[in-house]
Coordinates of C-alpha atoms in Angstrom, one line a residue:
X1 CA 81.3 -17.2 -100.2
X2 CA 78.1 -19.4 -100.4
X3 CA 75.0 -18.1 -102.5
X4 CA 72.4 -18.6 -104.5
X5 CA 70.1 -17.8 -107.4
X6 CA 66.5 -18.1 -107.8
X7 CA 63.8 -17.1 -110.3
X8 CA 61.5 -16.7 -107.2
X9 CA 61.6 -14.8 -103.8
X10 CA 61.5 -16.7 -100.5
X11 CA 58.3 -15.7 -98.7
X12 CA 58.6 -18.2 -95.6
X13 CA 59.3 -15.3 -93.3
X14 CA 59.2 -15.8 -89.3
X15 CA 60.0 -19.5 -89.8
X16 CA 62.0 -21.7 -87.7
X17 CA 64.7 -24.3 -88.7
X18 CA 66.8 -26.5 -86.3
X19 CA 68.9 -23.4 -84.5
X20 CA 67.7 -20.6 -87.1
X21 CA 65.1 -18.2 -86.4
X22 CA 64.6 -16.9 -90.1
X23 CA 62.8 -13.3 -89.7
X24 CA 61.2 -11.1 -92.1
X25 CA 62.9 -8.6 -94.6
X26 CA 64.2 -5.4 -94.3
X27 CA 63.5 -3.4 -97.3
X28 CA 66.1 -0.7 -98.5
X29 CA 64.1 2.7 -98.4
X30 CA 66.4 4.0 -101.5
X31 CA 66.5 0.8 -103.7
X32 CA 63.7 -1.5 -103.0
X33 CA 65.6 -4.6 -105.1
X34 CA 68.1 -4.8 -102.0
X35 CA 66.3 -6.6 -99.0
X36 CA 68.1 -8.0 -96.0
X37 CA 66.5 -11.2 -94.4
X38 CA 68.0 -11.1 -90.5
X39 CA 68.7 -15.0 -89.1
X40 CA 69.1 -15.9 -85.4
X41 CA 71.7 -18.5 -84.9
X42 CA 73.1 -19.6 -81.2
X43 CA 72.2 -15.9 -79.4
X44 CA 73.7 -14.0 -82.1
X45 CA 72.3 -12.6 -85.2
X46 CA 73.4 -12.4 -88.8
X47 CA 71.9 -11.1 -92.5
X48 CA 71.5 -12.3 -95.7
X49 CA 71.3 -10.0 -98.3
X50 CA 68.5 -10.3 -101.0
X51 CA 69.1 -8.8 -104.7
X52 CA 66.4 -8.6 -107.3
X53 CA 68.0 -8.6 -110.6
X54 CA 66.0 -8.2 -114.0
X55 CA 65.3 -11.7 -114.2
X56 CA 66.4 -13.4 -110.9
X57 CA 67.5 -13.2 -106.8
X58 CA 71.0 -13.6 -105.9
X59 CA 71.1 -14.5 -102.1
X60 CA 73.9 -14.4 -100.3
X61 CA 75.5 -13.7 -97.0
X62 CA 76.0 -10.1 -95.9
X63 CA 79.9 -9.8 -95.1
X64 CA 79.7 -7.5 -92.2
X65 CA 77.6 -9.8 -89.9
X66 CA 78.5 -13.3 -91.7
X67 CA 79.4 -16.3 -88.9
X68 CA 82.6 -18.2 -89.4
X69 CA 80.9 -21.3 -89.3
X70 CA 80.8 -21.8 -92.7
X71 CA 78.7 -25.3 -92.3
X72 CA 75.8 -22.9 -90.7
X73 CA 75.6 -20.6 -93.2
X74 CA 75.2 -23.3 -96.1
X75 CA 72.8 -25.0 -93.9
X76 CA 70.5 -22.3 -93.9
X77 CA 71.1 -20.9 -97.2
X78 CA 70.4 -24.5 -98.2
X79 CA 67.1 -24.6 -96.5
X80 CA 66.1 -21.1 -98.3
X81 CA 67.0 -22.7 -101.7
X82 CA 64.9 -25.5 -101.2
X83 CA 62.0 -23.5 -101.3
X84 CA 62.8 -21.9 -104.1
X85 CA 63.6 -22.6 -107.8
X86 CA 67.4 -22.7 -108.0
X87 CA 69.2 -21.9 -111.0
X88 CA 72.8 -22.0 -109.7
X89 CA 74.5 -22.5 -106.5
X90 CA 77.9 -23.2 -104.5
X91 CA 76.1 -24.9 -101.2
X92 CA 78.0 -27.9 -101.6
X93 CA 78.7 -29.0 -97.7
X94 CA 82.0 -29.1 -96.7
X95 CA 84.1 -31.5 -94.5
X96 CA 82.9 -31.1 -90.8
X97 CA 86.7 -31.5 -89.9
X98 CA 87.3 -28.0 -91.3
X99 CA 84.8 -25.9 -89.6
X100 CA 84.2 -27.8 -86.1
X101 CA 86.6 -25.2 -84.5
X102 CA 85.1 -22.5 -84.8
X103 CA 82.4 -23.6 -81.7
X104 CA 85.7 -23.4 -79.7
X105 CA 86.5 -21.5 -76.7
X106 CA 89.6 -20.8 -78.5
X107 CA 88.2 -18.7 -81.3
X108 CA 86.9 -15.2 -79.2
X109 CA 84.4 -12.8 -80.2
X110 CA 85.8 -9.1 -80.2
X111 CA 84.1 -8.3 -76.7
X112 CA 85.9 -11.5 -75.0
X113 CA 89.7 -10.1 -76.3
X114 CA 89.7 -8.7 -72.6
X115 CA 89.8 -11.6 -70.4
X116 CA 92.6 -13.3 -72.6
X117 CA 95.5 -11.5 -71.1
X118 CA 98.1 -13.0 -73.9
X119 CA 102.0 -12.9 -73.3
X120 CA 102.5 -13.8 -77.3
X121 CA 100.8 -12.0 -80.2
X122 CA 100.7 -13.2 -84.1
X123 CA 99.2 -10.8 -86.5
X124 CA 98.3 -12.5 -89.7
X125 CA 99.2 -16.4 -89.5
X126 CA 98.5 -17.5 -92.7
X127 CA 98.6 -21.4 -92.3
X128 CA 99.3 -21.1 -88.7
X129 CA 102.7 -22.7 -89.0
X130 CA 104.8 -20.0 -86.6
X131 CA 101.6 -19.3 -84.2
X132 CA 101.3 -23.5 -83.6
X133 CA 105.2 -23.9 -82.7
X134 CA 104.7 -20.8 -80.5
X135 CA 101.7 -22.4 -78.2
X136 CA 103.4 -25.9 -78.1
X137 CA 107.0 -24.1 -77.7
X138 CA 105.9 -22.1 -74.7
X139 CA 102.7 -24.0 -73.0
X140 CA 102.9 -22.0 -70.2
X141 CA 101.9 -18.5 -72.0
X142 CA 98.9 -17.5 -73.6
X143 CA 99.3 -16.8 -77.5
X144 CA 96.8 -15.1 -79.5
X145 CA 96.2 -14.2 -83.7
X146 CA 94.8 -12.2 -84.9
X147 CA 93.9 -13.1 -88.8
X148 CA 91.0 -11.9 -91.4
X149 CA 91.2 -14.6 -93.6
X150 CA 88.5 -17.0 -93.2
X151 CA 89.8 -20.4 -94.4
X152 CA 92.8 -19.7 -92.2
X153 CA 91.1 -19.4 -89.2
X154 CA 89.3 -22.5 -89.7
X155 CA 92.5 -24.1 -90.0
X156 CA 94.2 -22.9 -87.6
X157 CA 91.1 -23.6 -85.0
X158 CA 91.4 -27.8 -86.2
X159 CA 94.9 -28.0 -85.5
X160 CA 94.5 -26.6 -81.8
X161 CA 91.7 -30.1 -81.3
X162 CA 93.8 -32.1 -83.1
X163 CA 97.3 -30.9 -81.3
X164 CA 95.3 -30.5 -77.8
X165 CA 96.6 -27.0 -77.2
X166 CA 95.0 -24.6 -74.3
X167 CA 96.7 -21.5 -74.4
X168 CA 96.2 -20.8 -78.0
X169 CA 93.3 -18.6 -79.1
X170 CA 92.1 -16.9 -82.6
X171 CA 89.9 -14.0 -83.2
X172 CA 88.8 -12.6 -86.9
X173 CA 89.4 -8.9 -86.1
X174 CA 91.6 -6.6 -87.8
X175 CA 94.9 -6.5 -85.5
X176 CA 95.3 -2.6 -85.6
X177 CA 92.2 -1.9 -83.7
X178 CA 92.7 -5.7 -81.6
X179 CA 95.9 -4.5 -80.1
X180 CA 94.5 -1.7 -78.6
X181 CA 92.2 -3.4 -76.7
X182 CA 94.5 -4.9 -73.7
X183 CA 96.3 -3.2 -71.3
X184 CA 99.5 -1.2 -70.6
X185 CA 102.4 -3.4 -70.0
X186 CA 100.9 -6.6 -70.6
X187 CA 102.7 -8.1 -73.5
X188 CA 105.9 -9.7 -74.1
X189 CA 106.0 -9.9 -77.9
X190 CA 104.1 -9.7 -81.1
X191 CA 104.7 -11.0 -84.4
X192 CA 104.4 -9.6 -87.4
X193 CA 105.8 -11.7 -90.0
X194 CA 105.3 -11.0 -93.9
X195 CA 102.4 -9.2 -93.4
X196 CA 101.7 -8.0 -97.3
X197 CA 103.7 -4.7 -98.1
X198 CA 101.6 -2.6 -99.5
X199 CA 104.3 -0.5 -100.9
X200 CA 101.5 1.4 -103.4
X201 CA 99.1 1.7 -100.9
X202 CA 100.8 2.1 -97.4
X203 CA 98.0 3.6 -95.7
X204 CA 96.3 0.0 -95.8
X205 CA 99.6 -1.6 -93.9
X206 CA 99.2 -3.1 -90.4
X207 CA 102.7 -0.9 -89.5
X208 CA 102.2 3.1 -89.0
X209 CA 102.6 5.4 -86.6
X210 CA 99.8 5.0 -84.5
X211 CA 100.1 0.4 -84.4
X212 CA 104.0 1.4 -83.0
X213 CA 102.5 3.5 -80.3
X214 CA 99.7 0.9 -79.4
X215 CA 102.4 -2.0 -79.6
X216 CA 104.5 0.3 -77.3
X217 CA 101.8 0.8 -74.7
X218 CA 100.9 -2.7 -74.7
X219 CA 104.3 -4.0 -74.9
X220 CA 106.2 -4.8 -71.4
X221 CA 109.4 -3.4 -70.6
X222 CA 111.9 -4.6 -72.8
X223 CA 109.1 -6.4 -74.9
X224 CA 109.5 -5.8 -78.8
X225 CA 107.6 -6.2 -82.4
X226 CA 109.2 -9.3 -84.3
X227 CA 108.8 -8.4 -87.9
X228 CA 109.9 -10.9 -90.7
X229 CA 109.8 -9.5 -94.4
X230 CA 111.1 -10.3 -98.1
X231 CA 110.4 -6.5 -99.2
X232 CA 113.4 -4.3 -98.1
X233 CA 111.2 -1.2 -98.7
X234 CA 108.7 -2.3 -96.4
X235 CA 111.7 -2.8 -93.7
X236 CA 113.2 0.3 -94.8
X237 CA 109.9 2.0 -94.2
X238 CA 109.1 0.4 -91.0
X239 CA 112.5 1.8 -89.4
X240 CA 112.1 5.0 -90.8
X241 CA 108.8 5.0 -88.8
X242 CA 110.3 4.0 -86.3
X243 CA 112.6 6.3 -85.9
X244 CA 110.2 9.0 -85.4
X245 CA 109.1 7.5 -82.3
X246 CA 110.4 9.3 -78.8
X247 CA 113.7 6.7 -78.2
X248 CA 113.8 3.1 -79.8
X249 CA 116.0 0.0 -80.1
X250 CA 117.0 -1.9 -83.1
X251 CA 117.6 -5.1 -84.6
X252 CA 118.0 -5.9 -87.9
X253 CA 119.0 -9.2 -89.7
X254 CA 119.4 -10.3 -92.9
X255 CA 118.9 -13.9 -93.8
X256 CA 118.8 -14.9 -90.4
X257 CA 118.0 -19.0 -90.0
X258 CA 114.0 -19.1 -88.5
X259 CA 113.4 -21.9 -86.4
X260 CA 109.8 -22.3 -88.2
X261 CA 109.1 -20.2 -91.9
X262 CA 106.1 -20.4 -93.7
X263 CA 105.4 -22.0 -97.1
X264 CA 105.8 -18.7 -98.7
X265 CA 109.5 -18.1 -97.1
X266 CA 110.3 -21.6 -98.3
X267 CA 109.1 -20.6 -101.6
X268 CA 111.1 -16.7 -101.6
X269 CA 114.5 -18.8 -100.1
X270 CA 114.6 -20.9 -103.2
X271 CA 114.3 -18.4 -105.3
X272 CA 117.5 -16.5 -103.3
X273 CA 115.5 -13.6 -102.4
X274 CA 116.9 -11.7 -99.2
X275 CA 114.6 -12.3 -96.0
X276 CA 115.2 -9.5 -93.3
X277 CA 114.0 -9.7 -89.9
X278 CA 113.7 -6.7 -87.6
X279 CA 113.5 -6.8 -83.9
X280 CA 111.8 -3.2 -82.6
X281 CA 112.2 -2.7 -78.7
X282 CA 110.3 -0.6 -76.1
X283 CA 113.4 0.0 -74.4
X284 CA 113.7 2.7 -71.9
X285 CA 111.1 3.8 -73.4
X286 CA 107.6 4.0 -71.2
X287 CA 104.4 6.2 -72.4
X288 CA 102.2 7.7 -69.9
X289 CA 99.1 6.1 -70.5
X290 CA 96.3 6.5 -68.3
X291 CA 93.4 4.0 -68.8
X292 CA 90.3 5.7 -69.3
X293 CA 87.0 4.6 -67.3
X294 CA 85.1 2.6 -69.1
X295 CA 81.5 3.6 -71.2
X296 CA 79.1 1.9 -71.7
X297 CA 78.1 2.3 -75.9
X298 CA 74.4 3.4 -75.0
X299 CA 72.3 5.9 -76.4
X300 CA 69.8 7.7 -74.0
X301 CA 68.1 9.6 -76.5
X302 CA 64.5 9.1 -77.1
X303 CA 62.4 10.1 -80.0
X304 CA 65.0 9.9 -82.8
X305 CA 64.6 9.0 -86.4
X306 CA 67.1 7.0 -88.0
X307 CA 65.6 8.4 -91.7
X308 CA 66.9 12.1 -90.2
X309 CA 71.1 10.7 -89.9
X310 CA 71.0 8.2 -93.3
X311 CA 73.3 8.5 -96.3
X312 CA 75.4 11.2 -94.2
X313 CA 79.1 11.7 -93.4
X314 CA 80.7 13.5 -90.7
X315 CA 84.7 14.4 -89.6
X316 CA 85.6 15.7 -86.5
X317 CA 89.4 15.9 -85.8
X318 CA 90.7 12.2 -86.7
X319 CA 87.7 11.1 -86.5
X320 CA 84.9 10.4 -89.4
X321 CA 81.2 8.6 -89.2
X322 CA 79.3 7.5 -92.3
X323 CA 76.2 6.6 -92.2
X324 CA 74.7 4.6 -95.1
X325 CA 71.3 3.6 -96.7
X326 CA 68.3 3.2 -94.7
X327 CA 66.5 -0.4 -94.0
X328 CA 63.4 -1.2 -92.6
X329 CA 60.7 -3.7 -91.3
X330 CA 57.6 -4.0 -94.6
X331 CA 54.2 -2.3 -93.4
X332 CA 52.8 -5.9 -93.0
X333 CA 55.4 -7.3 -90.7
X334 CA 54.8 -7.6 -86.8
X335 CA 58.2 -6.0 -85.8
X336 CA 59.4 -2.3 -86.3
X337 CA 62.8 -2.5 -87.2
X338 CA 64.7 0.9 -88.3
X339 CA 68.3 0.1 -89.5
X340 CA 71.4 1.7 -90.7
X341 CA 75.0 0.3 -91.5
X342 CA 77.6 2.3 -90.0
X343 CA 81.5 3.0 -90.5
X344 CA 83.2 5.3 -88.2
X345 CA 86.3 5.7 -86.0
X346 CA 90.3 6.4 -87.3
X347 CA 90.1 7.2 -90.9
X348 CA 93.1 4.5 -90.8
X349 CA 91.4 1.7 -88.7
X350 CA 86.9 2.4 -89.6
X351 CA 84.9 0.0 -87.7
X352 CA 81.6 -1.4 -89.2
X353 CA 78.7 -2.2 -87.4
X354 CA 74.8 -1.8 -87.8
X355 CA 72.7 0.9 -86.0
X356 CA 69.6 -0.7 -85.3
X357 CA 66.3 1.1 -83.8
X358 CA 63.8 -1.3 -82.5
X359 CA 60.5 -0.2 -80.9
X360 CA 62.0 3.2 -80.0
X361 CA 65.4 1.7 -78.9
X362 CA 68.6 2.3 -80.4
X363 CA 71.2 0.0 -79.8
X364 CA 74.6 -1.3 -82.0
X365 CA 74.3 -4.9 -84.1
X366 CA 78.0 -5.2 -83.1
X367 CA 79.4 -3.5 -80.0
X368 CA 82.7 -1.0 -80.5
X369 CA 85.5 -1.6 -78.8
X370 CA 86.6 -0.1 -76.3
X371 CA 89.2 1.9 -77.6
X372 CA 89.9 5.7 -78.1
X373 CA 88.8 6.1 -81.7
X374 CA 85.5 4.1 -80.6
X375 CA 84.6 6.2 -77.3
X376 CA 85.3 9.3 -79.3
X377 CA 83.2 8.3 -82.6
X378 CA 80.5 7.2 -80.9
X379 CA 80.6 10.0 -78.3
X380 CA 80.1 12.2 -81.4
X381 CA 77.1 10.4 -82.8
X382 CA 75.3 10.9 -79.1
X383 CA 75.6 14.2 -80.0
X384 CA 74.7 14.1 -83.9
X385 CA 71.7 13.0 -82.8
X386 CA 71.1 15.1 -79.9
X387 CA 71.9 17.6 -82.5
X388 CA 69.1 16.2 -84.7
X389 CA 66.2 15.6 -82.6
X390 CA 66.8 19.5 -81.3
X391 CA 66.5 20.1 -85.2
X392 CA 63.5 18.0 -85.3
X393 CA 61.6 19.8 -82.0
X394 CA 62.3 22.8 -83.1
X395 CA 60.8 22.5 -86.6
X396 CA 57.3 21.1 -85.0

């Protein structure tokens, strides 16, 4: 990812540059090296993250929150370094041609998944090969991927304004919590095709118990997971699973012809590995899903202290928060800035955001989804903190 180091610390706080607002810092309370320098960009925010070292300061961009416009990012890194004294750098620009996509109405935000509606779903499509052939093979459906790697996406998002496709859209979300996100009976299929197999670490695989069940409610009668795969213990696996659900209906091939196969398959086929393909149907098969009213992710709790929550973890039932350091506004800045980064939700699918309190109002950096795990998690922080400021009265 783009970064730079310096012998000296950017100071030009509060300035502005072309469509970034650059603010001031937010100081760690527990390690004062680590700063975080917040940046307004098109009505959306996103941090860079400030490390003093013994002899320099490495900036960078903070994961969590980074844009996938990877043009904006150097652009404003590059503006911070030329302030500075630079001793080392990747801010090379890239070609435009590779990151004009992603200003697309066909790459969505997590909170827009909702008004898609999609008949076809990719998790994972690499170079995009299977997901393009899908749009321009069925133009009158909506296809959506889902994919986490960066350069991919960008990819992906050229081809759809080179290939002038309308019904295919992207979003950089992890597909387990994604796919809970439409509703029942709305899907026809969704792809899975060698996603990696995790075999010595299978509680990081997209495939368990609880993606089968979400795929099912989701799924439309007689809709089915497509699921491509060189690892036979991964396939084995996945029907074992499988086959714990309530009724289900199988396919399975082995070295069945694909109409379109990724470089990867191309590479695996010459080398005469066996490519199985498994075809996992919501037949007969129907759960009783009630969709929940929705919530609105607010806190209406006054008087909290985000200092009294920091560096904490809590479990209840599947459910686990963690709460992390403490960052806030310096004494001589005009705002009053509290923040905390957050992880909570399924122990299998954590969500990560930012809890941010600003002149007495608490509010998430990135909104949860609406989702069980999410109204449940942040149902229990409401009353974490409830719990805490009842603490804190008391005490007085």
């Amino acid at each position: 990812m783009p970064h730079f180091v310096s012998t000296n610390m950017f100071e030009d706080t509060n300035t502005k540059y072309h469509d970034f607002y650059i603010m001031d810092y937010l100081v760690n309370e527990k390690h004062n090296n680590l700063q975080i320098l917040p940046v307004w960009y098109k009505n959306s925010i996103f941090f860079i993250r400030c490390i003093k070292r013994h002899n320099d300061f490495l900036y960078k961009i903070d994961k969590l929150t980074r844009p996938n416009d990877l043009c904006a990012i150097k652009v404003v890194l590059g503006f911070i370094s030329s302030k500075l004294e630079v001793v080392r750098h990747n801010l090379n620009q890239v070609n435009k041609k590779h990151t004009r996509g992603t200003q697309t109405q066909y790459f969505l935000h997590e909170d827009e998944l909702e008004t898609i509606k999609p008949d076809l779903i990719e998790i994972g499509f690499g170079s995009g090969r299977h997901i393009l052939d899908l749009a321009k093979s069925n133009p009158t459906k909506k296809v959506l991927g889902f994919e986490i790697h960066a350069p991919s996406i960008r990819q992906v998002l050229n081809a759809i304004e080179i290939h002038k496709l309308s019904n295919l859209y992207i979003c950089n979300l992890d597909a387990r919590l994604g796919i809970q996100a439409f509703k029942s009976k709305s899907v026809e299929v969704i792809f899975l095709h060698f996603p990696v197999p995790w075999n010595q670490a299978k509680h990081r695989r997209v495939f368990s118990r609880d993606f089968l069940e979400n795929s099912f409610r989701v799924l439309k009668n007689k809709g089915y997971i497509n699921i491509r795969s060189d690892d036979d213990e991964y396939i084995k696996d996945v029907i074992s699973e499988s086959l714990s659900a309530e009724e289900a209906h199988f396919e399975v091939f082995k070295n069945k012809d694909a109409k379109i196969i990724s470089k990867y398959e191309q590479r695996w086929s010459k080398l005469k590995k066996d490519i199985y393909e498994l075809h996992i149907f919501k037949h007969f098969f129907d759960y009783q899903h009630k969709e929940k009213a929705r919530i609105e992710f607010e806190f209406n709790i006054k008087g909290i202290k985000l200092s009294d929550i920091c560096n904490k973890k809590w479990i209840y039932d599947t459910i686990f928060i963690n709460i992390g350091d403490l960052y806030c506004s310096k004494p001589s800045s005009t705002a009053n800035i509290n923040m905390v980064q957050i992880a909570f939700g399924s122990f299998y699918m954590p969500f990560n955001t930012y809890l941010i309190l600003e002149n007495g109002e608490l509010h998430y950096l990135k909104r949860p989804l609406y989702i069980k795990s999410h109204i449940m998690a942040h149902q229990f922080l409401c009353k974490i903190l409830e719990q805490s400021l009842y603490v804190k009265l008391k005490e007085r």
